[in-house]
Amino acid sequence: MLRLGPLAAAGRLLPAGPRLEPPRPAGGRVSFLRCWPPRLPGPVGDGRPLSQQVRAAADSAGGGGGRGLALKTPKGTRDHPPAHVALRDHLLAAVVACFKRHGAAAIDTPVLELRLQTPPLRAPVLPIPSFQWLSSCSERAVVFAMATMQVPFARYLAMNKITNMKRYHVAKVYRRDSPATTRGRYREFYQCDFDIAGQCDPMIPDAECLKIVHEILSDLQLGDFLIKVNDRRILNGVFAICGVPESKFITTCSTVDKLDKVPWEEVKSEMVEEKGLSPEAADYIGEYVQLHGGLDLVERLLQDPKLSQNKLAKEGLGDMKLLFEYLTLFGITGQISFDLSLARGLDYYTGVIFEAVLLQQENDHVEEPVSVGSVAGGGRYDGLVGMFDPKGRKVPCVGVSIGIERIFSILEQRVKAEMLYKKDPKLLKQLQYCEDTGIPLAAIVGEQELTDGVVKLRDVARREEVDIPREKLVDEIRRRLEP
């Protein structure tokens, strides 16, 4: 029998907890070395009272006395002050209102799932344990945090034997890969999901998901946007006619998905040097995956002498044509692009896939707008529920996730500016107002600055000033305000 001793927290002793006994299998003996106590990943202490450990860590970080300890949140996470929470609540309310308009009901599932019952899905960004521990020593049942809510939703459907449902779910999820906070990519983040499960007429639920994305991005007035659509069956058909072995479909798919970030030459190089494809096969793939357009492109590919002979590609192109007909009825084809480079990382998608990106015009000489980041994505995953069901019964599903953190970061970066509305304000009083209210930067324009064509930019906290050419002022402010 094992009893946990008293815990010293912040110099105060807390009462000892209840007696904890290791699980005993029937008729057997327990090996304490193998099974008890449960081991947590990473160090959990050195046996000293917690107050002593904290003090020692502070001394180590600050050189003694604990005064140099820098308080911060874990990498990829952040605190939200009241103003941020108010903005996020506003965004969430707009998203949820759209979900409800389309008849979805809210559900909630645990952020943790049992690893032993989760299908061994493969994908570059597939949810893998963000943190884990032994929840049951006798069963070795490892639990882990999910980076997607579609996998728990599939488990929920299979466990409760539900075959038809339209649901939404708003919750925090977690990812293990490296965060990029300047682009709104965090390890802990909110996700807003809308999914339709059940047998429906072809492409109607898929079109509704795209309509929802269009409504939300239009309501939030984020600027110009584009919704890219593709179909995994079309991509797999392209790979097949280009001579890619079926065993390399998923890895080739992940390489193609990089086309929106790097030039084709780099994508081709990865296909040949890392994925083992021949240069001829890579060039053949490039002829297809660099295509994008609308219904006219779908019609053209349906007449392609090789692609039209592939069963999977023909099915995908037929559904894509039907999808565009529905989108035309919705009146949203102006923001839809059939893009063969869109692949999406998760390998459980089986049909239509889509991703919404915000656009910006780099300068007056660029006719075609460029993407500044994905703000929504999703697709059809008809086989995922069957992976959980003991009898393998499938429930067709399609859904979309709204990247609320990415949208929040974009709105947050829109610079707020104000002027001190007082009669004949003195410069020192204006600067003092900036310090009192926490304004980080002050732009000062006087007669000399007008003559020189510059703006004096002052770092309020450091009380440092620098002259910035007027045409570079916006970029400099953005650079300084980046998190």
Short mmCIF file of C-alpha atoms in Angstrom, two decimals:
data_model
loop_
_atom_site.label_atom_id
_atom_site.label_comp_id
_atom_site.label_asym_id
_atom_site.label_seq_id
_atom_site.Cartn_x
_atom_site.Cartn_y
_atom_site.Cartn_z
CA MET A 1 0.00 0.00 0.00
CA LEU A 2 1.29 3.44 -0.90
CA ARG A 3 0.42 6.69 0.80
CA LEU A 4 1.23 10.08 -0.65
CA GLY A 5 2.95 12.36 1.82
CA PRO A 6 1.89 15.93 2.58
CA LEU A 7 2.46 18.52 -0.12
CA ALA A 8 4.26 21.75 0.71
CA ALA A 9 2.82 24.54 -1.41
CA ALA A 10 4.05 28.10 -1.10
CA GLY A 11 5.47 27.34 2.32
CA ARG A 12 2.23 25.92 3.73
CA LEU A 13 1.52 22.25 4.44
CA LEU A 14 -1.65 20.83 2.97
CA PRO A 15 -3.37 17.78 4.48
CA ALA A 16 -2.32 14.44 3.07
CA GLY A 17 -4.63 13.08 0.40
CA PRO A 18 -6.65 9.84 0.53
CA ARG A 19 -4.88 6.52 0.48
CA LEU A 20 -4.12 5.36 -3.04
CA GLU A 21 -3.73 1.68 -3.86
CA PRO A 22 -2.36 0.19 -7.06
CA PRO A 23 -4.79 -1.80 -9.20
CA ARG A 24 -4.70 -5.52 -8.38
CA PRO A 25 -5.50 -8.00 -11.14
CA ALA A 26 -7.60 -10.93 -9.96
CA GLY A 27 -5.45 -13.72 -8.55
CA GLY A 28 -2.20 -11.99 -9.41
CA ARG A 29 0.51 -9.92 -7.82
CA VAL A 30 1.34 -6.34 -8.58
CA SER A 31 4.80 -5.21 -9.62
CA PHE A 32 5.35 -1.76 -8.14
CA LEU A 33 8.38 -1.18 -10.31
CA ARG A 34 6.44 -1.80 -13.51
CA CYS A 35 3.05 -0.42 -12.69
CA TRP A 36 2.86 1.87 -9.67
CA PRO A 37 2.92 4.78 -9.27
CA PRO A 38 1.85 5.97 -12.73
CA ARG A 39 4.71 7.76 -14.45
CA LEU A 40 4.18 11.24 -15.81
CA PRO A 41 6.18 12.30 -18.88
CA GLY A 42 9.12 14.54 -17.96
CA PRO A 43 10.40 15.55 -14.54
CA VAL A 44 7.82 16.11 -11.82
CA GLY A 45 10.09 17.18 -8.98
CA ASP A 46 13.08 16.17 -6.94
CA GLY A 47 11.33 15.27 -3.69
CA ARG A 48 11.82 18.63 -2.00
CA PRO A 49 8.88 20.80 -0.88
CA LEU A 50 7.34 22.71 -3.77
CA SER A 51 8.22 26.08 -2.26
CA GLN A 52 11.91 25.12 -2.18
CA GLN A 53 11.83 23.93 -5.78
CA VAL A 54 10.22 27.19 -6.95
CA ARG A 55 12.76 29.25 -5.01
CA ALA A 56 15.64 27.24 -6.47
CA ALA A 57 14.30 27.71 -9.99
CA ALA A 58 13.98 31.44 -9.41
CA ASP A 59 17.56 31.65 -8.11
CA SER A 60 18.80 29.73 -11.14
CA ALA A 61 16.97 32.01 -13.57
CA GLY A 62 17.79 35.31 -11.91
CA GLY A 63 21.14 34.77 -10.29
CA GLY A 64 19.84 34.63 -6.70
CA GLY A 65 17.01 35.94 -4.60
CA GLY A 66 14.34 34.88 -7.06
CA ARG A 67 13.97 38.43 -8.31
CA GLY A 68 15.14 37.70 -11.85
CA LEU A 69 12.55 35.03 -12.63
CA ALA A 70 10.81 36.00 -15.88
CA LEU A 71 7.13 35.09 -15.76
CA LYS A 72 5.71 33.98 -19.10
CA THR A 73 3.19 31.64 -20.66
CA PRO A 74 4.28 28.39 -22.33
CA LYS A 75 5.45 28.68 -25.93
CA GLY A 76 2.55 28.87 -28.34
CA THR A 77 0.05 30.10 -25.74
CA ARG A 78 -0.92 33.52 -24.45
CA ASP A 79 -3.11 35.37 -21.99
CA HIS A 80 -6.08 37.41 -23.18
CA PRO A 81 -6.87 40.73 -21.46
CA PRO A 82 -10.48 41.95 -21.26
CA ALA A 83 -10.34 43.80 -24.59
CA HIS A 84 -9.16 40.66 -26.39
CA VAL A 85 -11.82 38.52 -24.73
CA ALA A 86 -14.52 40.99 -25.78
CA LEU A 87 -13.33 40.86 -29.40
CA ARG A 88 -13.11 37.07 -29.37
CA ASP A 89 -16.62 36.79 -27.87
CA HIS A 90 -17.90 39.02 -30.66
CA LEU A 91 -16.29 36.79 -33.29
CA LEU A 92 -17.56 33.59 -31.68
CA ALA A 93 -21.09 35.01 -31.44
CA ALA A 94 -21.10 35.82 -35.17
CA VAL A 95 -19.86 32.33 -36.07
CA VAL A 96 -22.30 30.52 -33.77
CA ALA A 97 -25.21 32.63 -35.05
CA CYS A 98 -24.44 31.44 -38.58
CA PHE A 99 -24.23 27.80 -37.45
CA LYS A 100 -27.63 28.10 -35.75
CA ARG A 101 -29.18 29.71 -38.83
CA HIS A 102 -28.29 26.54 -40.68
CA GLY A 103 -30.00 24.34 -38.09
CA ALA A 104 -27.01 22.94 -36.21
CA ALA A 105 -27.20 21.86 -32.56
CA ALA A 106 -24.27 22.23 -30.17
CA ILE A 107 -22.46 19.27 -28.65
CA ASP A 108 -19.41 18.99 -26.42
CA THR A 109 -16.83 16.21 -26.28
CA PRO A 110 -13.79 15.77 -24.01
CA VAL A 111 -10.58 17.40 -25.10
CA LEU A 112 -8.91 14.07 -24.26
CA GLU A 113 -9.37 10.83 -26.18
CA LEU A 114 -8.17 7.28 -25.49
CA ARG A 115 -5.30 6.49 -27.78
CA LEU A 116 -6.01 2.74 -27.86
CA GLN A 117 -9.43 3.25 -29.46
CA THR A 118 -8.37 6.01 -31.87
CA PRO A 119 -7.63 4.83 -35.44
CA PRO A 120 -3.94 4.90 -36.48
CA LEU A 121 -4.42 7.72 -38.97
CA ARG A 122 -1.43 9.02 -40.86
CA ALA A 123 -0.94 12.64 -41.88
CA PRO A 124 1.72 15.36 -41.53
CA VAL A 125 -0.46 17.46 -39.20
CA LEU A 126 -2.53 14.65 -37.70
CA PRO A 127 -3.29 15.04 -33.99
CA ILE A 128 -0.63 13.21 -32.00
CA PRO A 129 -0.21 13.38 -28.23
CA SER A 130 0.33 16.92 -27.03
CA PHE A 131 0.61 15.59 -23.49
CA GLN A 132 -0.03 12.13 -22.15
CA TRP A 133 -0.07 10.06 -19.01
CA LEU A 134 -1.15 6.64 -17.86
CA SER A 135 -4.80 6.91 -16.88
CA SER A 136 -5.08 3.22 -16.02
CA CYS A 137 -1.99 1.34 -15.03
CA SER A 138 -3.47 -2.09 -15.60
CA GLU A 139 -4.75 -1.29 -19.11
CA ARG A 140 -1.93 1.05 -20.17
CA ALA A 141 -4.64 3.33 -21.55
CA VAL A 142 -2.95 6.50 -22.76
CA VAL A 143 -5.03 9.62 -23.21
CA PHE A 144 -4.03 12.58 -25.34
CA ALA A 145 -5.26 16.01 -26.39
CA MET A 146 -6.75 16.36 -29.86
CA ALA A 147 -5.80 18.91 -32.49
CA THR A 148 -9.08 18.39 -34.36
CA MET A 149 -12.69 18.00 -33.29
CA GLN A 150 -13.74 15.83 -36.24
CA VAL A 151 -12.06 12.74 -34.77
CA PRO A 152 -13.91 13.03 -31.41
CA PHE A 153 -17.11 13.74 -33.35
CA ALA A 154 -16.67 10.51 -35.32
CA ARG A 155 -16.10 8.61 -32.07
CA TYR A 156 -19.22 10.27 -30.59
CA LEU A 157 -21.34 9.14 -33.57
CA ALA A 158 -20.04 5.58 -33.45
CA MET A 159 -20.34 5.24 -29.67
CA ASN A 160 -23.93 6.54 -29.61
CA LYS A 161 -24.97 4.80 -32.86
CA ILE A 162 -26.04 8.12 -34.44
CA THR A 163 -26.46 8.08 -38.21
CA ASN A 164 -27.87 11.57 -38.88
CA MET A 165 -26.82 14.81 -37.22
CA LYS A 166 -26.04 18.45 -37.95
CA ARG A 167 -23.88 19.81 -35.16
CA TYR A 168 -21.52 22.61 -34.22
CA HIS A 169 -18.82 22.61 -31.59
CA VAL A 170 -16.73 25.49 -30.23
CA ALA A 171 -13.83 24.55 -27.96
CA LYS A 172 -10.10 24.76 -27.38
CA VAL A 173 -7.90 22.22 -29.13
CA TYR A 174 -4.16 21.58 -29.07
CA ARG A 175 -1.42 20.90 -31.58
CA ARG A 176 2.09 19.61 -31.09
CA ASP A 177 3.92 21.15 -34.05
CA SER A 178 5.89 24.39 -33.86
CA PRO A 179 3.70 27.46 -33.32
CA ALA A 180 3.89 30.62 -35.40
CA THR A 181 2.22 33.22 -33.23
CA THR A 182 2.77 36.08 -35.69
CA ARG A 183 0.49 34.21 -38.13
CA GLY A 184 -2.10 33.28 -35.51
CA ARG A 185 -0.83 29.69 -35.22
CA TYR A 186 -0.83 28.62 -31.57
CA ARG A 187 -0.46 25.36 -29.67
CA GLU A 188 -3.66 26.09 -27.75
CA PHE A 189 -6.41 27.65 -29.81
CA TYR A 190 -10.16 27.89 -30.31
CA GLN A 191 -11.77 25.97 -33.13
CA CYS A 192 -15.31 26.38 -34.43
CA ASP A 193 -16.62 23.31 -36.25
CA PHE A 194 -19.77 22.71 -38.27
CA ASP A 195 -20.44 19.16 -39.53
CA ILE A 196 -23.24 17.28 -41.26
CA ALA A 197 -23.45 13.51 -40.73
CA GLY A 198 -25.74 11.12 -42.57
CA GLN A 199 -26.95 10.09 -46.01
CA CYS A 200 -27.96 13.10 -48.12
CA ASP A 201 -28.33 13.91 -51.78
CA PRO A 202 -24.87 14.28 -53.37
CA MET A 203 -23.06 17.58 -52.82
CA ILE A 204 -25.89 19.36 -50.99
CA PRO A 205 -24.19 19.20 -47.55
CA ASP A 206 -20.84 20.09 -49.15
CA ALA A 207 -22.37 23.15 -50.81
CA GLU A 208 -23.96 24.18 -47.51
CA CYS A 209 -20.58 24.08 -45.75
CA LEU A 210 -19.12 26.36 -48.43
CA LYS A 211 -22.12 28.68 -48.12
CA ILE A 212 -21.50 28.90 -44.37
CA VAL A 213 -17.86 29.87 -44.90
CA HIS A 214 -18.95 32.53 -47.39
CA GLU A 215 -21.56 33.93 -44.98
CA ILE A 216 -19.17 34.11 -42.01
CA LEU A 217 -16.30 35.77 -43.89
CA SER A 218 -18.73 38.23 -45.49
CA ASP A 219 -20.38 39.09 -42.16
CA LEU A 220 -17.03 39.69 -40.43
CA GLN A 221 -15.94 42.09 -43.22
CA LEU A 222 -12.35 40.86 -43.23
CA GLY A 223 -11.73 41.95 -46.81
CA ASP A 224 -11.49 40.01 -50.05
CA PHE A 225 -11.33 36.24 -49.71
CA LEU A 226 -11.20 33.14 -51.88
CA ILE A 227 -12.50 29.64 -51.15
CA LYS A 228 -10.42 26.96 -52.86
CA VAL A 229 -12.03 23.60 -53.57
CA ASN A 230 -10.65 20.29 -54.78
CA ASP A 231 -11.40 16.59 -54.39
CA ARG A 232 -9.11 13.90 -53.00
CA ARG A 233 -10.37 11.49 -55.66
CA ILE A 234 -9.26 13.88 -58.40
CA LEU A 235 -5.82 14.22 -56.82
CA ASN A 236 -5.45 10.47 -56.43
CA GLY A 237 -6.51 10.04 -60.05
CA VAL A 238 -3.85 12.53 -61.14
CA PHE A 239 -1.20 10.67 -59.15
CA ALA A 240 -2.31 7.34 -60.63
CA ILE A 241 -2.10 8.42 -64.28
CA CYS A 242 1.26 10.08 -63.59
CA GLY A 243 2.75 6.80 -62.40
CA VAL A 244 2.86 7.43 -58.63
CA PRO A 245 2.60 4.20 -56.59
CA GLU A 246 -0.52 4.10 -54.40
CA SER A 247 1.71 3.72 -51.34
CA LYS A 248 3.09 7.21 -52.01
CA PHE A 249 -0.25 8.99 -52.60
CA ILE A 250 -0.40 10.47 -49.07
CA THR A 251 3.23 11.66 -48.95
CA THR A 252 2.96 13.13 -52.46
CA CYS A 253 -0.27 14.82 -51.41
CA SER A 254 1.48 16.53 -48.49
CA THR A 255 4.16 17.83 -50.87
CA VAL A 256 1.60 19.21 -53.33
CA ASP A 257 -0.09 21.02 -50.42
CA LYS A 258 3.00 23.25 -50.15
CA LEU A 259 2.40 24.87 -53.53
CA ASP A 260 0.65 27.85 -51.97
CA LYS A 261 3.79 28.59 -49.93
CA VAL A 262 6.77 27.71 -52.13
CA PRO A 263 7.46 27.77 -55.92
CA TRP A 264 6.82 24.73 -58.08
CA GLU A 265 10.57 24.14 -58.51
CA GLU A 266 10.94 23.49 -54.77
CA VAL A 267 7.88 21.22 -54.72
CA LYS A 268 9.24 19.23 -57.66
CA SER A 269 12.64 18.95 -55.98
CA GLU A 270 11.03 17.48 -52.85
CA MET A 271 9.02 15.01 -54.91
CA VAL A 272 12.14 13.73 -56.67
CA GLU A 273 14.79 13.93 -53.95
CA GLU A 274 12.74 13.09 -50.84
CA LYS A 275 9.67 11.21 -52.08
CA GLY A 276 11.47 9.15 -54.71
CA LEU A 277 9.41 10.11 -57.77
CA SER A 278 10.97 10.29 -61.21
CA PRO A 279 11.50 13.76 -62.73
CA GLU A 280 9.12 12.80 -65.55
CA ALA A 281 6.35 11.86 -63.10
CA ALA A 282 6.88 15.09 -61.15
CA ASP A 283 6.65 17.18 -64.33
CA TYR A 284 3.48 15.34 -65.34
CA ILE A 285 1.94 16.04 -61.92
CA GLY A 286 2.94 19.70 -62.28
CA GLU A 287 0.89 20.03 -65.47
CA TYR A 288 -2.25 19.29 -63.43
CA VAL A 289 -1.69 20.66 -59.93
CA GLN A 290 -0.87 24.16 -61.18
CA LEU A 291 -4.31 24.47 -62.76
CA HIS A 292 -7.08 26.52 -61.17
CA GLY A 293 -10.35 27.92 -62.43
CA GLY A 294 -14.07 27.31 -62.23
CA LEU A 295 -16.71 25.18 -63.86
CA ASP A 296 -14.93 25.60 -67.21
CA LEU A 297 -11.87 23.82 -65.82
CA VAL A 298 -14.04 20.98 -64.51
CA GLU A 299 -15.58 20.57 -67.98
CA ARG A 300 -12.14 20.59 -69.59
CA LEU A 301 -10.76 17.90 -67.26
CA LEU A 302 -13.82 15.73 -67.88
CA GLN A 303 -12.68 15.67 -71.52
CA ASP A 304 -9.04 14.94 -70.63
CA PRO A 305 -8.19 11.69 -72.50
CA LYS A 306 -6.26 10.14 -69.60
CA LEU A 307 -7.85 11.64 -66.49
CA SER A 308 -11.36 10.85 -67.70
CA GLN A 309 -10.40 7.17 -67.92
CA ASN A 310 -9.52 7.00 -64.23
CA LYS A 311 -12.56 5.87 -62.21
CA LEU A 312 -11.77 7.87 -59.05
CA ALA A 313 -10.98 11.07 -60.94
CA LYS A 314 -14.11 10.75 -63.05
CA GLU A 315 -16.28 10.37 -59.93
CA GLY A 316 -14.61 13.37 -58.30
CA LEU A 317 -14.99 15.56 -61.39
CA GLY A 318 -18.67 14.58 -61.70
CA ASP A 319 -19.32 15.61 -58.10
CA MET A 320 -17.30 18.82 -58.58
CA LYS A 321 -19.49 19.76 -61.53
CA LEU A 322 -22.62 19.17 -59.44
CA LEU A 323 -21.11 21.19 -56.56
CA PHE A 324 -20.53 24.19 -58.83
CA GLU A 325 -24.12 24.00 -60.03
CA TYR A 326 -25.34 24.31 -56.43
CA LEU A 327 -22.84 27.09 -55.70
CA THR A 328 -24.15 28.94 -58.74
CA LEU A 329 -27.67 28.75 -57.29
CA PHE A 330 -26.28 30.14 -54.01
CA GLY A 331 -24.69 33.00 -55.98
CA ILE A 332 -21.21 32.58 -54.46
CA THR A 333 -19.11 31.23 -57.36
CA GLY A 334 -17.34 34.60 -57.60
CA GLN A 335 -15.33 33.66 -54.49
CA ILE A 336 -14.85 29.96 -55.37
CA SER A 337 -11.82 28.53 -57.19
CA PHE A 338 -11.33 24.93 -58.31
CA ASP A 339 -7.64 24.59 -57.39
CA LEU A 340 -5.86 21.30 -58.07
CA SER A 341 -2.95 22.23 -55.78
CA LEU A 342 -5.21 22.11 -52.71
CA ALA A 343 -4.50 18.87 -50.83
CA ARG A 344 -5.17 19.40 -47.09
CA GLY A 345 -2.95 17.50 -44.68
CA LEU A 346 -5.34 15.11 -42.93
CA ASP A 347 -5.47 11.74 -44.64
CA TYR A 348 -9.01 10.81 -43.56
CA TYR A 349 -10.58 13.12 -46.17
CA THR A 350 -12.22 11.03 -48.89
CA GLY A 351 -13.87 13.51 -51.27
CA VAL A 352 -14.36 17.26 -51.59
CA ILE A 353 -11.87 19.40 -49.66
CA PHE A 354 -11.83 23.18 -49.29
CA GLU A 355 -9.90 26.02 -47.72
CA ALA A 356 -10.67 29.74 -47.40
CA VAL A 357 -7.89 32.33 -47.62
CA LEU A 358 -7.86 36.09 -47.22
CA LEU A 359 -6.44 38.10 -50.10
CA GLN A 360 -4.54 41.32 -50.31
CA GLN A 361 -3.19 43.43 -53.17
CA GLU A 362 0.59 43.73 -52.78
CA ASN A 363 0.82 46.89 -54.90
CA ASP A 364 -0.87 48.71 -57.73
CA HIS A 365 1.13 46.80 -60.35
CA VAL A 366 -0.07 43.34 -59.25
CA GLU A 367 -3.28 42.33 -60.98
CA GLU A 368 -3.80 39.02 -59.16
CA PRO A 369 -4.26 39.24 -55.37
CA VAL A 370 -2.12 37.07 -53.12
CA SER A 371 -3.12 34.95 -50.13
CA VAL A 372 -2.32 36.14 -46.62
CA GLY A 373 -3.39 33.04 -44.77
CA SER A 374 -5.98 30.32 -44.35
CA VAL A 375 -8.96 31.16 -42.13
CA ALA A 376 -11.17 28.10 -42.69
CA GLY A 377 -10.88 24.59 -44.02
CA GLY A 378 -12.61 21.26 -44.17
CA GLY A 379 -13.85 18.46 -46.37
CA ARG A 380 -15.66 15.16 -46.66
CA TYR A 381 -14.63 12.23 -44.47
CA ASP A 382 -16.96 9.32 -45.18
CA GLY A 383 -14.82 6.58 -43.63
CA LEU A 384 -13.83 8.03 -40.26
CA VAL A 385 -16.88 6.90 -38.25
CA GLY A 386 -16.46 3.36 -39.57
CA MET A 387 -12.94 3.28 -38.14
CA PHE A 388 -14.45 3.62 -34.66
CA ASP A 389 -17.51 1.41 -35.15
CA PRO A 390 -16.93 -2.21 -34.03
CA LYS A 391 -18.76 -3.47 -37.12
CA GLY A 392 -17.21 -0.95 -39.47
CA ARG A 393 -20.51 0.77 -40.26
CA LYS A 394 -19.85 3.99 -42.15
CA VAL A 395 -21.62 7.31 -41.69
CA PRO A 396 -20.93 9.88 -44.45
CA CYS A 397 -19.74 13.20 -42.99
CA VAL A 398 -18.63 16.58 -44.26
CA GLY A 399 -17.60 19.58 -42.18
CA VAL A 400 -15.72 22.84 -41.91
CA SER A 401 -13.55 24.44 -39.24
CA ILE A 402 -13.39 28.22 -38.84
CA GLY A 403 -9.94 29.44 -37.76
CA ILE A 404 -11.12 31.89 -35.15
CA GLU A 405 -7.60 32.49 -33.75
CA ARG A 406 -6.26 33.38 -37.19
CA ILE A 407 -9.15 35.80 -37.73
CA PHE A 408 -8.60 37.23 -34.25
CA SER A 409 -4.90 37.84 -35.03
CA ILE A 410 -5.79 39.60 -38.28
CA LEU A 411 -8.25 41.93 -36.55
CA GLU A 412 -5.77 42.48 -33.74
CA GLN A 413 -3.12 43.65 -36.22
CA ARG A 414 -5.34 46.39 -37.57
CA VAL A 415 -3.67 49.36 -35.97
CA LYS A 416 -5.77 51.53 -33.70
CA ALA A 417 -4.88 55.22 -33.71
CA GLU A 418 -6.22 58.23 -31.85
CA MET A 419 -5.52 61.91 -31.36
CA LEU A 420 -5.72 63.94 -28.18
CA TYR A 421 -8.66 66.25 -28.69
CA LYS A 422 -7.70 69.28 -26.61
CA LYS A 423 -7.40 72.93 -27.45
CA ASP A 424 -3.76 73.82 -28.17
CA PRO A 425 -2.35 70.59 -26.72
CA LYS A 426 1.28 70.66 -25.61
CA LEU A 427 3.56 67.92 -26.93
CA LEU A 428 4.70 66.86 -23.47
CA LYS A 429 1.11 66.46 -22.32
CA GLN A 430 0.35 64.31 -25.36
CA LEU A 431 3.36 62.10 -24.68
CA GLN A 432 2.38 61.84 -21.02
CA TYR A 433 -1.11 60.76 -22.11
CA CYS A 434 0.48 58.00 -24.21
CA GLU A 435 2.46 56.77 -21.21
CA ASP A 436 -0.54 56.90 -18.88
CA THR A 437 -2.81 54.96 -21.26
CA GLY A 438 -0.24 52.41 -22.45
CA ILE A 439 -0.08 53.56 -26.08
CA PRO A 440 3.11 51.94 -27.45
CA LEU A 441 3.95 54.29 -30.35
CA ALA A 442 3.48 57.97 -31.06
CA ALA A 443 3.75 59.52 -34.53
CA ILE A 444 4.96 63.13 -34.46
CA VAL A 445 4.69 65.44 -37.47
CA GLY A 446 5.91 69.04 -37.28
CA GLU A 447 7.11 71.62 -39.78
CA GLN A 448 10.57 70.05 -40.04
CA GLU A 449 9.13 66.57 -40.58
CA LEU A 450 6.84 67.88 -43.32
CA THR A 451 9.80 69.51 -45.02
CA ASP A 452 11.93 66.34 -44.80
CA GLY A 453 9.12 63.99 -45.84
CA VAL A 454 9.43 61.91 -42.67
CA VAL A 455 7.46 61.06 -39.55
CA LYS A 456 9.10 60.97 -36.15
CA LEU A 457 8.15 57.66 -34.53
CA ARG A 458 8.53 57.53 -30.76
CA ASP A 459 8.75 54.38 -28.68
CA VAL A 460 6.73 55.58 -25.72
CA ALA A 461 8.04 53.10 -23.16
CA ARG A 462 11.72 53.58 -24.06
CA ARG A 463 11.36 57.29 -24.88
CA GLU A 464 13.33 56.76 -28.10
CA GLU A 465 12.61 58.52 -31.39
CA VAL A 466 13.57 57.79 -34.99
CA ASP A 467 12.72 59.45 -38.30
CA ILE A 468 10.86 57.17 -40.72
CA PRO A 469 10.16 58.00 -44.39
CA ARG A 470 6.44 58.45 -44.81
CA GLU A 471 6.13 55.69 -47.41
CA LYS A 472 7.69 53.20 -44.95
CA LEU A 473 5.73 54.26 -41.87
CA VAL A 474 2.99 51.60 -42.08
CA ASP A 475 5.48 48.75 -42.51
CA GLU A 476 7.58 50.03 -39.61
CA ILE A 477 4.57 50.29 -37.29
CA ARG A 478 3.46 46.76 -38.21
CA ARG A 479 6.96 45.42 -37.60
CA ARG A 480 7.17 47.00 -34.17
CA LEU A 481 3.71 45.82 -33.14
CA GLU A 482 4.26 42.19 -34.14
CA PRO A 483 3.89 39.86 -31.11
#
